[in-house]
């Protein structure tokens, strides 16, 4: 048992310790120490996660992941900054990784929705050359309303995330999502002969 653990036999005693001391107790396996740090800094971590991810559920999930990561890692060095700065650095890194995964998933989904065929053995799809298929997709894209086409082209051809499209077009994220969804639905309708 460390000197800190013997000093801090209860939650009340632990709350009187400095952050660096609480971290030492936490790394010795004391969950009470982790819960004290969560009470101190969970709100700040959640707010940063929410600001980056823009989803309360995602932010809540990420906040728990940050504290779990902190619990499992022994890399915190008090001489390099405060516990709060360390936690916020972890939160930012994990949130940006989530965004990148989400954006990559969105691009794959967009490509899949445009090109997918529920029945891969359908004659039109099998007999189509890549050039024919590309022409049909291009024609279908031209038939979309300008605002929907622009969002899909920026996502699919330019590889931009929804957040990047939001900044480029200076429109709300919800608008980008709506235009994208409506555009994909319209494309599916226009390309249904090639997808059946």
C-alpha positions as a printed NumPy array, in Angstrom:
array([[  0.   ,   0.   ,   0.   ],
       [  1.44 ,   3.395,  -1.011],
       [  1.749,   6.371,   1.294],
       [ -1.069,   8.039,  -0.624],
       [ -3.345,   5.031,  -0.263],
       [ -2.751,   4.851,   3.446],
       [ -3.405,   8.604,   3.723],
       [ -6.511,   8.274,   1.613],
       [ -8.579,   5.502,   3.068],
       [-11.913,   6.966,   1.974],
       [-13.384,   8.905,  -0.921],
       [-13.462,  12.002,   1.249],
       [ -9.765,  11.657,   2.053],
       [ -8.93 ,  11.114,  -1.615],
       [-10.802,  14.224,  -2.705],
       [ -8.442,  16.307,  -0.608],
       [ -5.416,  15.084,  -2.562],
       [ -3.886,  16.898,  -5.517],
       [ -4.515,  15.526,  -9.002],
       [ -1.04 ,  14.008,  -9.377],
       [ -1.462,  12.171,  -6.068],
       [ -4.885,  10.91 ,  -7.061],
       [ -3.422,   9.638, -10.346],
       [ -0.796,   7.67 ,  -8.412],
       [ -3.508,   6.127,  -6.236],
       [ -5.607,   5.395,  -9.334],
       [ -2.732,   3.597, -11.054],
       [ -2.377,   1.379,  -8.012],
       [ -5.871,   0.069,  -8.842],
       [ -8.176,   2.371,  -6.87 ],
       [-11.416,   2.978,  -8.773],
       [-12.467,   5.609,  -6.236],
       [ -9.559,   7.76 ,  -7.425],
       [-10.759,   7.424, -11.028],
       [-14.297,   8.427, -10.031],
       [-12.954,  11.538,  -8.279],
       [-11.066,  12.559, -11.426],
       [-14.209,  11.846, -13.458],
       [-16.24 ,  14.133, -11.189],
       [-13.601,  16.837, -11.48 ],
       [-13.017,  16.714, -15.218],
       [-15.73 ,  14.625, -16.873],
       [-17.774,  17.718, -17.727],
       [-14.872,  19.441, -19.493],
       [-14.017,  16.29 , -21.446],
       [-17.681,  15.842, -22.431],
       [-17.976,  19.454, -23.635],
       [-14.904,  19.116, -25.847],
       [-16.137,  15.788, -27.238],
       [-19.555,  17.304, -27.949],
       [-17.996,  20.275, -29.69 ],
       [-15.993,  18.02 , -32.004],
       [-18.487,  15.187, -32.554],
       [-21.734,  17.232, -32.382],
       [-23.632,  14.305, -30.925],
       [-24.514,  13.998, -27.225],
       [-24.512,  10.186, -27.403],
       [-21.147,  10.082, -29.166],
       [-19.716,  12.652, -26.74 ],
       [-20.906,  10.644, -23.734],
       [-19.435,   7.458, -25.158],
       [-16.15 ,   9.178, -25.942],
       [-15.937,  10.67 , -22.438],
       [-16.128,   7.18 , -20.961],
       [-13.508,   5.986, -23.443],
       [-11.172,   8.841, -22.413],
       [-11.354,   7.908, -18.746],
       [-10.978,   4.201, -19.526],
       [ -7.883,   5.013, -21.596],
       [ -6.548,   7.156, -18.746],
       [ -7.184,   4.306, -16.293],
       [ -5.313,   1.831, -18.483],
       [ -2.318,   4.016, -19.351],
       [  0.517,   5.02 , -17.085],
       [  1.903,   7.669, -19.443],
       [  0.718,  10.76 , -17.565],
       [  3.652,  12.937, -16.497],
       [  2.716,  15.793, -14.129],
       [  5.798,  17.778, -15.172],
       [  4.375,  18.064, -18.719],
       [  0.991,  19.528, -17.776],
       [ -2.119,  19.201, -15.685],
       [ -4.412,  16.189, -15.566],
       [ -7.103,  18.245, -17.308],
       [ -4.819,  19.109, -20.238],
       [ -3.789,  15.437, -20.5  ],
       [ -7.429,  14.287, -20.518],
       [ -8.422,  16.918, -23.08 ],
       [ -5.515,  15.859, -25.305],
       [ -6.707,  12.25 , -25.156],
       [-10.294,  13.392, -25.84 ],
       [ -9.294,  15.481, -28.85 ],
       [ -7.198,  12.691, -30.321],
       [ -9.907,  10.046, -29.865],
       [-12.629,  12.371, -31.193],
       [-10.653,  13.226, -34.335],
       [ -9.951,   9.535, -34.912],
       [-13.68 ,   8.843, -34.644],
       [-14.45 ,  11.611, -37.114],
       [-11.926,  10.229, -39.597],
       [-13.379,   6.728, -39.279],
       [-16.88 ,   8.122, -39.647],
       [-15.928,  10.158, -42.723],
       [-14.2  ,   7.186, -44.337],
       [-17.295,   5.1  , -43.607],
       [-19.501,   7.822, -45.102],
       [-17.434,   7.9  , -48.31 ],
       [-17.522,   4.1  , -48.617],
       [-21.264,   4.118, -47.98 ],
       [-21.795,   6.808, -50.596],
       [-19.781,   4.855, -53.152],
       [-21.59 ,   1.653, -52.265],
       [-25.036,   3.249, -52.461],
       [-24.307,   4.721, -55.872],
       [-22.783,   1.582, -57.351],
       [-24.387,  -1.281, -55.439],
       [-26.539,  -3.906, -56.989],
       [-28.884,  -5.953, -54.763],
       [-28.65 ,  -8.784, -57.3  ],
       [-25.076,  -9.073, -58.572],
       [-26.189, -11.608, -61.188],
       [-28.589,  -9.278, -62.953],
       [-28.075,  -9.184, -66.673],
       [-27.924,  -5.384, -67.147],
       [-25.228,  -5.04 , -64.513],
       [-23.203,  -8.015, -65.768],
       [-23.362,  -6.933, -69.377],
       [-22.647,  -3.301, -68.753],
       [-19.218,  -2.015, -69.508],
       [-17.61 ,   0.276, -67.026],
       [-18.005,   3.072, -69.545],
       [-21.777,   2.494, -69.858],
       [-22.193,   2.371, -66.121],
       [-20.147,   5.541, -65.654],
       [-22.299,   7.307, -68.25 ],
       [-25.509,   6.293, -66.466],
       [-24.157,   7.468, -63.113],
       [-23.01 ,  10.765, -64.662],
       [-26.439,  11.264, -66.298],
       [-28.183,  10.469, -63.023],
       [-25.951,  12.959, -61.193],
       [-26.866,  15.651, -63.751],
       [-30.556,  15.002, -63.082],
       [-30.168,  15.836, -59.379],
       [-30.976,  19.311, -58.069],
       [-27.799,  21.446, -58.066],
       [-27.531,  21.644, -54.28 ],
       [-27.78 ,  17.835, -53.842],
       [-25.398,  17.137, -56.737],
       [-22.811,  19.561, -55.389],
       [-22.798,  17.923, -51.934],
       [-22.489,  14.409, -53.404],
       [-19.732,  15.429, -55.823],
       [-17.766,  17.099, -53.034],
       [-18.102,  14.   , -50.85 ],
       [-17.573,  11.347, -53.512],
       [-15.216,  12.903, -56.05 ],
       [-13.33 ,  15.359, -53.811],
       [-13.305,  13.04 , -50.787],
       [-14.51 ,  15.772, -48.42 ],
       [-16.162,  14.997, -45.099],
       [-19.563,  16.421, -44.23 ],
       [-17.855,  18.888, -41.867],
       [-15.511,  20.045, -44.646],
       [-18.458,  20.456, -47.018],
       [-20.251,  22.467, -44.324],
       [-17.29 ,  24.848, -44.083],
       [-16.795,  25.133, -47.852],
       [-20.44 ,  25.835, -48.621],
       [-21.024,  27.807, -45.421],
       [-24.223,  25.901, -44.627],
       [-25.295,  23.957, -41.511],
       [-24.207,  20.327, -41.083],
       [-27.859,  19.24 , -40.957],
       [-28.404,  20.771, -44.396],
       [-25.416,  18.872, -45.807],
       [-26.749,  15.607, -44.351],
       [-30.253,  16.224, -45.702],
       [-29.033,  17.121, -49.204],
       [-26.78 ,  14.081, -49.233],
       [-29.557,  11.73 , -48.121],
       [-32.079,  13.158, -50.604],
       [-29.489,  13.025, -53.395],
       [-28.675,   9.385, -52.671],
       [-32.355,   8.46 , -52.62 ],
       [-32.89 ,  10.223, -55.958],
       [-29.809,   8.503, -57.437],
       [-31.082,   5.13 , -56.301],
       [-34.391,   5.872, -58.032],
       [-32.687,   7.052, -61.218],
       [-30.357,   4.049, -61.34 ],
       [-32.885,   1.436, -60.259],
       [-32.786,  -0.346, -63.642],
       [-29.073,  -0.889, -63.165],
       [-29.452,  -2.021, -59.58 ],
       [-32.167,  -4.641, -59.928]])
